[in-house]
XYZ file of C-alpha atoms in Angstrom:
349
model
C 26.386 8.456 9.494
C 25.547 5.410 11.684
C 23.498 2.830 9.716
C 21.347 2.200 12.837
C 20.225 5.833 12.873
C 18.874 5.745 9.333
C 15.123 6.000 8.898
C 14.383 6.432 12.611
C 12.088 9.032 14.026
C 12.240 10.855 17.317
C 10.990 8.668 20.212
C 8.994 11.452 21.832
C 5.844 12.008 19.879
C 2.536 13.795 20.386
C -0.264 12.388 18.296
C -3.569 13.523 19.712
C -5.792 10.829 21.095
C -9.183 10.803 19.382
C -12.227 10.410 21.664
C -13.300 7.277 19.888
C -10.167 5.463 21.189
C -11.588 5.432 24.701
C -15.284 5.137 23.676
C -14.975 2.292 21.162
C -11.834 0.519 22.329
C -11.734 1.244 26.035
C -8.076 2.338 25.902
C -6.565 4.843 28.320
C -4.355 7.749 27.475
C -1.355 5.760 28.673
C -2.286 2.891 26.337
C -2.546 5.410 23.537
C 0.949 6.670 24.392
C 2.234 3.130 24.110
C 0.635 2.729 20.728
C 2.075 5.946 19.361
C 5.505 5.725 20.903
C 6.238 2.024 21.050
C 3.881 -0.099 18.967
C 3.672 2.313 15.952
C 6.559 4.801 16.408
C 6.570 5.832 12.737
C 2.840 6.473 12.368
C 2.252 10.109 11.302
C -1.546 10.347 11.848
C -4.014 9.078 14.465
C -6.162 7.816 11.640
C -3.584 5.219 10.694
C -3.504 3.876 14.247
C -7.319 3.816 14.355
C -7.327 1.690 11.217
C -4.862 -0.672 12.892
C -7.207 -0.817 15.878
C -10.173 -1.639 13.658
C -8.292 -4.406 11.945
C -7.254 -6.023 15.254
C -10.700 -5.669 16.732
C -12.303 -7.397 13.719
C -9.686 -10.152 13.798
C -9.680 -10.496 17.586
C -6.001 -9.777 17.800
C -3.979 -8.072 20.545
C -2.734 -4.847 18.955
C 0.078 -4.475 21.489
C 1.652 -7.657 20.123
C 1.912 -5.688 16.841
C 0.180 -8.048 14.455
C 0.024 -5.262 11.854
C 2.460 -2.530 10.766
C 1.842 1.003 9.487
C 3.924 1.350 6.330
C 4.361 4.700 4.413
C 4.261 3.971 0.661
C 4.962 6.337 -2.165
C 2.055 7.092 -4.469
C 3.101 8.292 -7.935
C -0.420 9.381 -8.677
C -0.483 11.671 -5.601
C 3.150 12.666 -5.486
C 3.437 11.885 -1.750
C 3.587 9.093 0.763
C 0.322 7.412 1.888
C 0.006 5.541 5.210
C -1.056 1.942 4.698
C -1.672 -0.937 7.111
C -0.244 -4.339 6.371
C -0.378 -7.591 8.405
C 2.924 -8.779 9.897
C 4.352 -12.194 8.870
C 3.110 -13.532 12.290
C -0.448 -12.333 11.485
C -0.301 -14.128 8.108
C 0.835 -17.305 9.833
C -2.044 -16.911 12.278
C -4.468 -16.507 9.389
C -3.171 -19.793 7.851
C -3.331 -21.557 11.200
C -6.944 -20.570 11.717
C -7.968 -22.361 8.519
C -7.444 -25.681 10.323
C -5.568 -27.115 7.308
C -2.121 -25.670 7.801
C 0.242 -28.542 8.313
C 3.549 -26.829 9.204
C 6.495 -25.109 7.561
C 10.082 -26.207 6.855
C 13.204 -24.271 7.725
C 14.373 -21.849 5.016
C 16.729 -23.098 2.331
C 19.331 -20.474 1.423
C 21.037 -19.687 -1.804
C 24.745 -18.717 -2.066
C 25.990 -15.588 -0.349
C 26.510 -12.459 -2.446
C 28.406 -9.274 -1.463
C 27.352 -6.113 -3.168
C 28.034 -2.385 -2.598
C 25.053 -0.060 -2.918
C 25.775 3.515 -3.743
C 23.157 6.185 -4.129
C 20.668 8.340 -2.390
C 18.433 7.739 0.691
C 16.026 9.906 2.655
C 17.117 11.054 6.086
C 14.880 11.755 9.128
C 14.061 15.178 7.702
C 12.890 13.721 4.341
C 16.026 15.139 2.666
C 18.052 13.167 0.079
C 21.556 12.232 1.158
C 24.355 10.262 -0.581
C 25.463 6.940 0.925
C 27.499 3.841 0.162
C 27.109 0.585 1.993
C 28.354 -2.987 1.469
C 26.058 -5.859 2.392
C 26.496 -9.605 2.263
C 23.285 -11.367 1.666
C 21.824 -14.748 0.434
C 21.004 -14.646 -3.204
C 17.597 -16.333 -2.615
C 15.591 -18.152 -0.092
C 13.053 -21.021 -0.484
C 10.494 -21.858 2.140
C 8.156 -24.802 2.010
C 4.686 -24.529 3.607
C 2.360 -27.533 3.986
C -1.399 -27.670 3.624
C -3.896 -30.497 3.877
C -5.600 -30.901 0.526
C -8.041 -33.765 0.016
C -6.695 -35.438 3.115
C -3.116 -35.296 1.958
C -0.201 -33.152 3.116
C 0.840 -31.074 0.167
C 3.956 -28.921 -0.137
C 3.963 -25.336 -1.539
C 7.459 -23.808 -2.156
C 8.324 -20.333 -3.442
C 11.693 -18.800 -4.144
C 12.286 -15.193 -3.320
C 15.401 -13.286 -4.434
C 17.047 -10.725 -2.174
C 17.654 -8.117 -4.843
C 13.917 -8.307 -5.904
C 12.585 -8.168 -2.330
C 14.776 -5.846 -0.294
C 13.402 -2.458 0.768
C 15.096 0.726 -0.255
C 15.570 3.793 1.866
C 13.701 6.147 -0.384
C 11.287 4.160 -2.556
C 11.862 3.293 -6.191
C 14.237 6.214 -6.663
C 16.771 4.725 -4.326
C 18.954 1.631 -4.465
C 20.334 1.882 -0.934
C 18.802 -0.768 1.426
C 16.915 0.298 4.556
C 18.627 -0.038 7.920
C 16.702 -3.247 8.724
C 17.751 -4.959 5.543
C 21.344 -3.989 6.143
C 21.179 -5.204 9.807
C 19.198 -8.389 9.113
C 19.750 -9.397 5.462
C 18.810 -13.012 6.078
C 16.040 -12.446 8.633
C 14.117 -10.000 6.456
C 14.427 -12.220 3.343
C 13.200 -15.206 5.429
C 10.068 -13.309 6.282
C 9.461 -12.536 2.619
C 9.961 -16.192 1.703
C 7.502 -17.344 4.348
C 4.929 -14.817 3.139
C 5.319 -15.886 -0.513
C 4.902 -19.542 0.307
C 1.948 -18.969 2.632
C 0.234 -17.050 -0.256
C 0.899 -20.021 -2.546
C -0.611 -22.466 -0.082
C -3.485 -20.154 1.042
C -4.253 -17.786 -1.877
C -7.665 -16.874 -0.639
C -6.675 -16.258 2.983
C -3.119 -14.806 2.903
C -1.844 -11.616 1.319
C 1.330 -9.575 1.352
C 3.171 -8.928 4.575
C 4.333 -5.550 5.924
C 7.946 -6.838 5.701
C 7.523 -7.126 1.945
C 5.914 -3.689 1.482
C 8.349 -1.557 3.519
C 10.219 0.738 1.149
C 8.025 -0.194 -1.850
C 5.581 2.011 -3.745
C 1.931 1.670 -4.372
C 2.796 1.197 -8.029
C 4.737 -1.933 -7.037
C 1.598 -3.327 -5.394
C -0.508 -2.585 -8.504
C 1.619 -4.511 -10.909
C 2.895 -7.175 -8.476
C 6.290 -7.155 -10.178
C 8.432 -6.581 -7.134
C 7.400 -9.481 -5.064
C 6.615 -12.388 -7.399
C 7.163 -10.934 -10.859
C 3.613 -11.728 -11.940
C 1.495 -8.826 -13.207
C -2.286 -8.931 -13.400
C -3.912 -6.900 -16.124
C -7.530 -5.759 -15.731
C -9.185 -3.595 -18.390
C -11.331 -0.794 -17.013
C -13.891 1.494 -18.524
C -14.641 5.086 -17.596
C -17.863 5.431 -19.462
C -19.290 8.684 -20.711
C -17.229 11.607 -19.427
C -18.746 14.278 -17.291
C -17.023 17.469 -16.431
C -17.067 18.551 -12.844
C -16.580 17.283 -9.356
C -19.610 17.274 -7.117
C -19.504 20.446 -4.973
C -20.266 18.678 -1.755
C -18.557 15.250 -1.747
C -20.090 12.780 0.728
C -16.708 11.191 1.433
C -13.340 12.434 2.621
C -9.820 11.189 2.062
C -8.847 8.528 4.463
C -6.022 6.072 5.397
C -6.505 2.895 3.335
C -5.756 -0.698 4.403
C -4.330 -1.665 1.012
C -3.841 -5.287 2.116
C -7.628 -5.711 1.980
C -7.860 -4.461 -1.556
C -7.454 -6.998 -4.319
C -4.515 -6.160 -6.699
C -6.963 -6.163 -9.633
C -9.024 -3.482 -7.903
C -5.974 -1.406 -7.142
C -4.907 -1.580 -10.788
C -8.350 -0.623 -11.972
C -8.519 2.346 -9.585
C -5.021 3.504 -10.585
C -6.074 3.471 -14.197
C -9.225 5.356 -13.410
C -7.266 8.006 -11.546
C -4.808 8.278 -14.475
C -7.526 8.728 -17.046
C -9.453 11.164 -14.899
C -6.370 13.360 -14.414
C -5.772 13.356 -18.122
C -9.309 14.253 -19.179
C -10.582 16.248 -16.102
C -13.719 14.075 -16.131
C -14.359 14.215 -12.394
C -18.122 13.636 -12.276
C -17.926 10.686 -14.720
C -15.157 9.157 -12.651
C -17.228 9.365 -9.391
C -20.308 7.978 -11.181
C -18.251 5.163 -12.687
C -16.720 4.287 -9.296
C -20.246 3.940 -7.692
C -21.345 1.705 -10.539
C -18.208 -0.458 -10.664
C -17.227 -0.953 -7.047
C -18.967 -1.915 -3.793
C -18.068 -1.999 -0.098
C -14.406 -1.446 0.848
C -13.458 -1.412 -2.868
C -15.708 1.605 -3.384
C -14.311 3.308 -0.292
C -10.824 2.842 -1.624
C -11.717 4.109 -5.135
C -13.480 7.244 -3.757
C -10.600 7.987 -1.388
C -8.063 7.801 -4.276
C -10.187 10.151 -6.412
C -10.591 12.545 -3.513
C -6.850 12.736 -2.982
C -6.177 13.571 -6.575
C -9.122 15.979 -6.930
C -7.588 18.125 -4.138
C -4.378 18.743 -6.070
C -5.662 18.691 -9.654
C -7.493 21.664 -11.196
C -11.164 20.981 -11.783
C -12.587 21.101 -15.313
C -14.782 24.127 -16.063
C -18.579 23.622 -15.673
C -20.341 22.455 -18.767
C -22.160 25.076 -20.779
C -25.930 24.609 -20.600
C -28.489 25.911 -23.109
C -31.317 27.983 -21.824
C -34.451 29.531 -23.429
C -32.829 33.012 -23.407
C -29.340 32.177 -24.342
C -27.773 30.201 -27.169
C -24.690 28.128 -26.802
C -21.623 30.307 -27.474
C -18.936 29.010 -29.818
C -16.288 26.763 -28.223
C -12.933 28.250 -27.437
C -9.706 26.423 -28.355
C -9.351 25.372 -24.720
C -12.926 24.028 -24.675
C -12.384 22.051 -27.834
C -9.225 20.525 -26.402
C -11.036 19.602 -23.216
C -13.911 17.933 -25.201
C -11.332 15.972 -27.212
C -9.729 14.760 -23.964
C -13.110 13.713 -22.628
C -13.918 11.767 -25.757
C -10.520 10.040 -25.553
C -11.305 9.039 -21.968
C -14.631 7.620 -22.960
C -13.370 5.700 -25.990
C -10.285 4.301 -24.177
C -12.583 2.077 -22.121
């Protein structure tokens, strides 16, 4: 199998153009075709491209210059890929430049070359696992220095990024085989990750992770932060008193999420909320807790993650209510087990 053909999709695609594309963005059908076939050739849904359009509109960026990428990432909680939007390394540099205190960047400094053979599985164009073996020569690490004006002085910020910790795999965390781009450009891809890491160090409030770092990763990698910089952030969460059923008419629907706009602490908190909710079946309590704990885009993210899981997880049975004409029947073994799970969910907070 040719390495260049790995992870590529057919060039002819037919994603329907939503009416809002012309109404809100003034784009023609031809422009939409360029977006779906050239700018974002791997996007699987129109919603993902709409989110990229919103991002570029808010940031006053030309979407046809591809300042953002649509990256499918594996979600262990959902058991499937989720389309996410991440800024490119050029967009992160643009963000740093717009602060007015970016003072330049040095050329990358490379570690010694390493040659390693990767043998294992990867996913082909039909999402089927295949066996492969490939030998790659790559720099062990890269260090990039970014400068920022702090208190009138030009200060240096340098981060080291290691190839084996940063490279993208052709099948998520269950694969060790690099993606085609990391095989073709082992130094170029690592350089982008090195730039992004140093830009984050210099501009922690303005710059986040780059698409080049997220390709081939999983949402779990984002939550614990271990893949990129080895630093995990722990945030304790509460679920509160457990309820027992999902609202019958949710006011929200699952949607594509721009994970780069969600703080890692929030992502970790939501992942823990989803985990506990799945274990206890406390759907109503989880939604109530999300509304109390989160606001704005964080709330949208939390509700979307709960919505996704609630569609594939069985709902807990409705709570038994006492009426004037009916006493409460004795609890069955299943009900007792469910109550115990709900209590565990509440006390774990």
